[in-house]
């Protein structure tokens, strides 16, 4: 089945540093989404990307939908302690039999920020 | 308002119990989802409802029974679960099945 390869698996950085993580797949996706999840909570949507090549920012976050539609990256600038959490990429694909879509998640990137 | 509300937040149940998880959204979304998440793993899709009709069942065991009584509510009925079913159960909704999904805070289920 379709899989997303997310890297790195974990990062331990100093406060103020920039962070970059990415997802790749052998399959094409119609939509790329980036979520952040805190322990014991549900994922929170950070950025949604709908068009190949699209570059979107949300505050200190910037994400891009790859031209080939098979990859996406997320950058966090000037990290702060509250950026700590697990970041998931998710690709949305459409089921050929209809308009139903499936959201497939990457394995996650655990971010730790040292004050 | 991008809120998806799940109840209860925590649930402990025995293997012979019957319980239900509830999910509610008032964003006018017509697609709703159940996901299961084990510790340190990504969410795994269980069911997709589109316009109150079940459109995807990811080969989930019959001890999990979803129900969508109306466009705002989604239930997950649980019966005869196993300890390995213990997990965080997440509900999500979206305008349509190919747009961004918003998640609830989850129900932490423990089967004893």
mmCIF file of C-alpha atoms in Angstrom:
data_model
loop_
_atom_site.group_PDB
_atom_site.id
_atom_site.type_symbol
_atom_site.label_atom_id
_atom_site.label_comp_id
_atom_site.label_asym_id
_atom_site.label_seq_id
_atom_site.Cartn_x
_atom_site.Cartn_y
_atom_site.Cartn_z
ATOM 1 C CA UNK A 1 0.000 0.000 0.000
ATOM 2 C CA UNK A 2 0.912 3.654 -0.026
ATOM 3 C CA UNK A 3 3.514 4.747 2.492
ATOM 4 C CA UNK A 4 5.024 8.026 3.540
ATOM 5 C CA UNK A 5 8.657 8.170 4.573
ATOM 6 C CA UNK A 6 9.097 10.965 7.082
ATOM 7 C CA UNK A 7 12.490 12.145 8.271
ATOM 8 C CA UNK A 8 14.153 12.732 10.543
ATOM 9 C CA UNK A 9 12.558 10.444 13.107
ATOM 10 C CA UNK A 10 13.615 12.758 15.935
ATOM 11 C CA UNK A 11 15.424 16.026 16.475
ATOM 12 C CA UNK A 12 16.953 17.649 19.526
ATOM 13 C CA UNK A 13 17.773 21.289 18.917
ATOM 14 C CA UNK A 14 18.652 24.483 20.727
ATOM 15 C CA UNK A 15 16.043 27.192 21.158
ATOM 16 C CA UNK A 16 16.312 29.696 18.325
ATOM 17 C CA UNK A 17 17.505 27.190 15.740
ATOM 18 C CA UNK A 18 15.637 26.499 12.522
ATOM 19 C CA UNK A 19 14.154 23.057 11.896
ATOM 20 C CA UNK A 20 13.434 21.188 8.686
ATOM 21 C CA UNK A 21 11.610 17.909 8.163
ATOM 22 C CA UNK A 22 10.270 16.211 5.071
ATOM 23 C CA UNK A 23 8.091 13.459 3.705
ATOM 24 C CA UNK A 24 8.511 11.456 0.544
ATOM 25 C CA UNK A 25 6.439 8.832 -1.162
ATOM 26 C CA UNK A 26 6.503 6.664 -4.253
ATOM 27 C CA UNK A 27 2.851 7.628 -4.820
ATOM 28 C CA UNK A 28 1.256 10.877 -5.933
ATOM 29 C CA UNK A 29 -0.936 12.757 -3.472
ATOM 30 C CA UNK A 30 -3.621 15.387 -4.131
ATOM 31 C CA UNK A 31 -3.135 17.145 -0.804
ATOM 32 C CA UNK A 32 -0.366 17.382 1.774
ATOM 33 C CA UNK A 33 -1.125 18.265 5.376
ATOM 34 C CA UNK A 34 1.134 18.905 8.340
ATOM 35 C CA UNK A 35 -0.050 18.258 11.904
ATOM 36 C CA UNK A 36 1.451 18.719 15.364
ATOM 37 C CA UNK A 37 0.468 16.433 18.222
ATOM 38 C CA UNK A 38 1.100 17.000 21.912
ATOM 39 C CA UNK A 39 1.084 14.016 24.326
ATOM 40 C CA UNK A 40 -2.426 12.742 25.026
ATOM 41 C CA UNK A 41 -4.032 15.157 22.580
ATOM 42 C CA UNK A 42 -5.321 14.939 19.043
ATOM 43 C CA UNK A 43 -3.287 16.185 16.059
ATOM 44 C CA UNK A 44 -3.662 19.888 15.330
ATOM 45 C CA UNK A 45 -3.594 21.026 11.717
ATOM 46 C CA UNK A 46 -0.722 23.394 10.976
ATOM 47 C CA UNK A 47 -0.688 23.804 7.198
ATOM 48 C CA UNK A 48 -2.660 22.404 4.249
ATOM 49 C CA UNK A 49 -1.225 22.299 0.715
ATOM 50 C CA UNK A 50 -3.359 21.650 -2.354
ATOM 51 C CA UNK A 51 -1.281 22.451 -5.440
ATOM 52 C CA UNK A 52 2.028 21.097 -6.686
ATOM 53 C CA UNK A 53 4.743 23.658 -6.062
ATOM 54 C CA UNK A 54 2.639 25.547 -3.516
ATOM 55 C CA UNK A 55 4.610 27.260 -0.750
ATOM 56 C CA UNK A 56 2.563 28.278 2.297
ATOM 57 C CA UNK A 57 3.479 29.988 5.546
ATOM 58 C CA UNK A 58 1.770 30.088 8.927
ATOM 59 C CA UNK A 59 3.741 32.319 11.287
ATOM 60 C CA UNK A 60 7.146 30.712 11.795
ATOM 61 C CA UNK A 61 6.085 27.641 9.805
ATOM 62 C CA UNK A 62 6.630 27.204 6.087
ATOM 63 C CA UNK A 63 5.641 24.166 4.054
ATOM 64 C CA UNK A 64 5.867 23.236 0.404
ATOM 65 C CA UNK A 65 4.031 20.785 -1.836
ATOM 66 C CA UNK A 66 6.636 19.161 -4.065
ATOM 67 C CA UNK A 67 6.484 19.643 -7.826
ATOM 68 C CA UNK A 68 6.291 15.882 -8.402
ATOM 69 C CA UNK A 69 3.397 15.672 -5.872
ATOM 70 C CA UNK A 70 5.360 12.923 -4.122
ATOM 71 C CA UNK A 71 6.975 14.970 -1.373
ATOM 72 C CA UNK A 72 6.583 17.857 1.042
ATOM 73 C CA UNK A 73 8.709 19.648 3.608
ATOM 74 C CA UNK A 74 8.027 21.682 6.728
ATOM 75 C CA UNK A 75 10.366 24.339 8.096
ATOM 76 C CA UNK A 76 10.125 25.918 11.534
ATOM 77 C CA UNK A 77 12.153 29.076 12.025
ATOM 78 C CA UNK A 78 13.528 30.366 15.317
ATOM 79 C CA UNK A 79 12.262 27.438 17.391
ATOM 80 C CA UNK A 80 10.841 28.010 20.863
ATOM 81 C CA UNK A 81 10.195 25.543 23.717
ATOM 82 C CA UNK A 82 6.478 25.234 22.913
ATOM 83 C CA UNK A 83 7.377 23.807 19.487
ATOM 84 C CA UNK A 84 8.093 20.541 21.301
ATOM 85 C CA UNK A 85 5.892 17.705 20.074
ATOM 86 C CA UNK A 86 5.427 15.171 17.318
ATOM 87 C CA UNK A 87 4.990 16.490 13.782
ATOM 88 C CA UNK A 88 3.174 14.358 11.239
ATOM 89 C CA UNK A 89 2.941 14.786 7.520
ATOM 90 C CA UNK A 90 -0.170 13.364 5.876
ATOM 91 C CA UNK A 91 -0.964 12.787 2.243
ATOM 92 C CA UNK A 92 -4.480 12.734 0.907
ATOM 93 C CA UNK A 93 -5.324 10.412 -1.927
ATOM 94 C CA UNK A 94 -8.568 9.865 -3.745
ATOM 95 C CA UNK A 95 -10.102 6.414 -3.983
ATOM 96 C CA UNK A 96 -10.535 5.584 -7.704
ATOM 97 C CA UNK A 97 -14.072 4.294 -7.177
ATOM 98 C CA UNK A 98 -15.472 7.605 -6.027
ATOM 99 C CA UNK A 99 -14.822 10.919 -4.371
ATOM 100 C CA UNK A 100 -13.801 9.461 -1.042
ATOM 101 C CA UNK A 101 -10.305 10.385 0.070
ATOM 102 C CA UNK A 102 -7.913 8.662 2.438
ATOM 103 C CA UNK A 103 -5.443 10.419 4.690
ATOM 104 C CA UNK A 104 -2.168 8.537 5.085
ATOM 105 C CA UNK A 105 0.248 9.596 7.821
ATOM 106 C CA UNK A 106 4.013 9.601 7.964
ATOM 107 C CA UNK A 107 5.708 8.016 10.973
ATOM 108 C CA UNK A 108 6.229 11.370 12.675
ATOM 109 C CA UNK A 109 9.159 13.553 13.716
ATOM 110 C CA UNK A 110 9.647 14.038 17.443
ATOM 111 C CA UNK A 111 11.009 17.502 18.158
ATOM 112 C CA UNK A 112 12.680 18.464 21.396
ATOM 113 C CA UNK A 113 13.847 22.016 22.016
ATOM 114 C CA UNK A 114 16.448 22.863 24.630
ATOM 115 C CA UNK A 115 15.902 26.298 26.205
ATOM 116 C CA UNK B 1 -14.831 27.251 15.073
ATOM 117 C CA UNK B 2 -12.747 24.199 14.203
ATOM 118 C CA UNK B 3 -13.751 22.120 17.186
ATOM 119 C CA UNK B 4 -14.394 18.404 17.197
ATOM 120 C CA UNK B 5 -15.563 17.217 20.616
ATOM 121 C CA UNK B 6 -15.025 13.668 21.821
ATOM 122 C CA UNK B 7 -16.434 12.025 24.930
ATOM 123 C CA UNK B 8 -15.361 10.525 27.169
ATOM 124 C CA UNK B 9 -11.735 11.664 27.392
ATOM 125 C CA UNK B 10 -10.758 8.477 29.232
ATOM 126 C CA UNK B 11 -12.456 5.080 29.336
ATOM 127 C CA UNK B 12 -11.559 1.863 31.116
ATOM 128 C CA UNK B 13 -13.608 -1.184 30.169
ATOM 129 C CA UNK B 14 -13.575 -4.916 30.729
ATOM 130 C CA UNK B 15 -13.452 -7.392 27.899
ATOM 131 C CA UNK B 16 -17.130 -8.284 28.354
ATOM 132 C CA UNK B 17 -18.378 -4.699 28.517
ATOM 133 C CA UNK B 18 -20.268 -2.708 25.893
ATOM 134 C CA UNK B 19 -19.389 0.956 25.640
ATOM 135 C CA UNK B 20 -19.640 3.761 23.102
ATOM 136 C CA UNK B 21 -17.379 6.597 22.082
ATOM 137 C CA UNK B 22 -19.015 9.800 20.902
ATOM 138 C CA UNK B 23 -17.889 12.533 18.554
ATOM 139 C CA UNK B 24 -19.622 15.789 17.665
ATOM 140 C CA UNK B 25 -18.872 18.666 15.306
ATOM 141 C CA UNK B 26 -20.889 21.734 14.347
ATOM 142 C CA UNK B 27 -18.788 22.968 11.443
ATOM 143 C CA UNK B 28 -21.159 21.633 8.804
ATOM 144 C CA UNK B 29 -18.633 19.015 7.768
ATOM 145 C CA UNK B 30 -20.064 16.102 5.800
ATOM 146 C CA UNK B 31 -17.150 13.694 6.223
ATOM 147 C CA UNK B 32 -16.271 12.120 9.560
ATOM 148 C CA UNK B 33 -13.588 9.640 10.516
ATOM 149 C CA UNK B 34 -12.438 7.261 13.228
ATOM 150 C CA UNK B 35 -8.725 6.682 13.730
ATOM 151 C CA UNK B 36 -6.844 4.460 16.169
ATOM 152 C CA UNK B 37 -3.456 5.525 17.481
ATOM 153 C CA UNK B 38 -1.004 3.444 19.481
ATOM 154 C CA UNK B 39 1.778 5.066 21.477
ATOM 155 C CA UNK B 40 4.554 6.620 19.380
ATOM 156 C CA UNK B 41 2.780 5.611 16.144
ATOM 157 C CA UNK B 42 0.826 7.625 13.576
ATOM 158 C CA UNK B 43 -2.976 7.517 13.514
ATOM 159 C CA UNK B 44 -4.407 4.585 11.572
ATOM 160 C CA UNK B 45 -7.651 5.009 9.668
ATOM 161 C CA UNK B 46 -10.545 2.791 10.770
ATOM 162 C CA UNK B 47 -13.721 4.189 9.178
ATOM 163 C CA UNK B 48 -14.808 7.019 6.881
ATOM 164 C CA UNK B 49 -18.357 8.376 6.704
ATOM 165 C CA UNK B 50 -19.380 10.608 3.839
ATOM 166 C CA UNK B 51 -22.836 12.245 3.991
ATOM 167 C CA UNK B 52 -23.778 9.914 6.854
ATOM 168 C CA UNK B 53 -22.963 6.819 4.835
ATOM 169 C CA UNK B 54 -20.078 4.470 5.557
ATOM 170 C CA UNK B 55 -17.667 4.773 2.630
ATOM 171 C CA UNK B 56 -14.503 3.141 3.971
ATOM 172 C CA UNK B 57 -14.013 0.311 6.470
ATOM 173 C CA UNK B 58 -10.338 -0.520 6.751
ATOM 174 C CA UNK B 59 -11.000 -4.180 7.569
ATOM 175 C CA UNK B 60 -11.752 -3.319 11.180
ATOM 176 C CA UNK B 61 -12.888 -6.233 13.423
ATOM 177 C CA UNK B 62 -16.632 -6.389 14.011
ATOM 178 C CA UNK B 63 -16.178 -5.727 17.724
ATOM 179 C CA UNK B 64 -15.909 -2.084 16.583
ATOM 180 C CA UNK B 65 -19.204 -0.832 15.161
ATOM 181 C CA UNK B 66 -19.483 2.737 13.845
ATOM 182 C CA UNK B 67 -22.684 4.723 13.595
ATOM 183 C CA UNK B 68 -23.436 8.134 12.112
ATOM 184 C CA UNK B 69 -26.928 9.153 13.333
ATOM 185 C CA UNK B 70 -26.764 12.583 11.678
ATOM 186 C CA UNK B 71 -24.327 14.948 10.022
ATOM 187 C CA UNK B 72 -23.000 16.254 13.361
ATOM 188 C CA UNK B 73 -22.580 13.032 15.317
ATOM 189 C CA UNK B 74 -20.393 9.980 15.011
ATOM 190 C CA UNK B 75 -20.375 7.064 17.422
ATOM 191 C CA UNK B 76 -18.116 4.064 17.836
ATOM 192 C CA UNK B 77 -19.740 1.143 19.634
ATOM 193 C CA UNK B 78 -17.379 -1.215 21.402
ATOM 194 C CA UNK B 79 -18.108 -4.799 22.427
ATOM 195 C CA UNK B 80 -15.937 -7.690 23.561
ATOM 196 C CA UNK B 81 -12.696 -5.797 23.074
ATOM 197 C CA UNK B 82 -9.241 -7.221 23.706
ATOM 198 C CA UNK B 83 -6.423 -5.656 25.750
ATOM 199 C CA UNK B 84 -4.532 -4.982 22.503
ATOM 200 C CA UNK B 85 -7.376 -2.657 21.494
ATOM 201 C CA UNK B 86 -6.192 -0.214 24.149
ATOM 202 C CA UNK B 87 -5.220 2.976 22.322
ATOM 203 C CA UNK B 88 -6.090 6.606 21.689
ATOM 204 C CA UNK B 89 -9.196 6.751 19.499
ATOM 205 C CA UNK B 90 -9.426 9.888 17.418
ATOM 206 C CA UNK B 91 -12.400 11.340 15.613
ATOM 207 C CA UNK B 92 -11.945 13.802 12.765
ATOM 208 C CA UNK B 93 -14.136 15.711 10.345
ATOM 209 C CA UNK B 94 -13.707 17.590 7.087
ATOM 210 C CA UNK B 95 -15.875 19.463 4.579
ATOM 211 C CA UNK B 96 -15.481 16.646 2.115
ATOM 212 C CA UNK B 97 -13.324 13.548 2.144
ATOM 213 C CA UNK B 98 -10.583 15.227 0.092
ATOM 214 C CA UNK B 99 -10.124 18.354 2.210
ATOM 215 C CA UNK B 100 -8.210 18.979 5.412
ATOM 216 C CA UNK B 101 -9.368 17.020 8.453
ATOM 217 C CA UNK B 102 -9.732 18.453 11.946
ATOM 218 C CA UNK B 103 -9.220 16.123 14.894
ATOM 219 C CA UNK B 104 -10.798 15.871 18.305
ATOM 220 C CA UNK B 105 -8.692 15.485 21.440
ATOM 221 C CA UNK B 106 -9.256 11.735 21.459
ATOM 222 C CA UNK B 107 -10.537 9.112 23.887
ATOM 223 C CA UNK B 108 -7.868 7.189 25.769
ATOM 224 C CA UNK B 109 -9.263 3.646 25.932
ATOM 225 C CA UNK B 110 -7.894 0.985 28.253
ATOM 226 C CA UNK B 111 -9.240 -2.576 28.006
ATOM 227 C CA UNK B 112 -8.652 -4.687 31.099
#
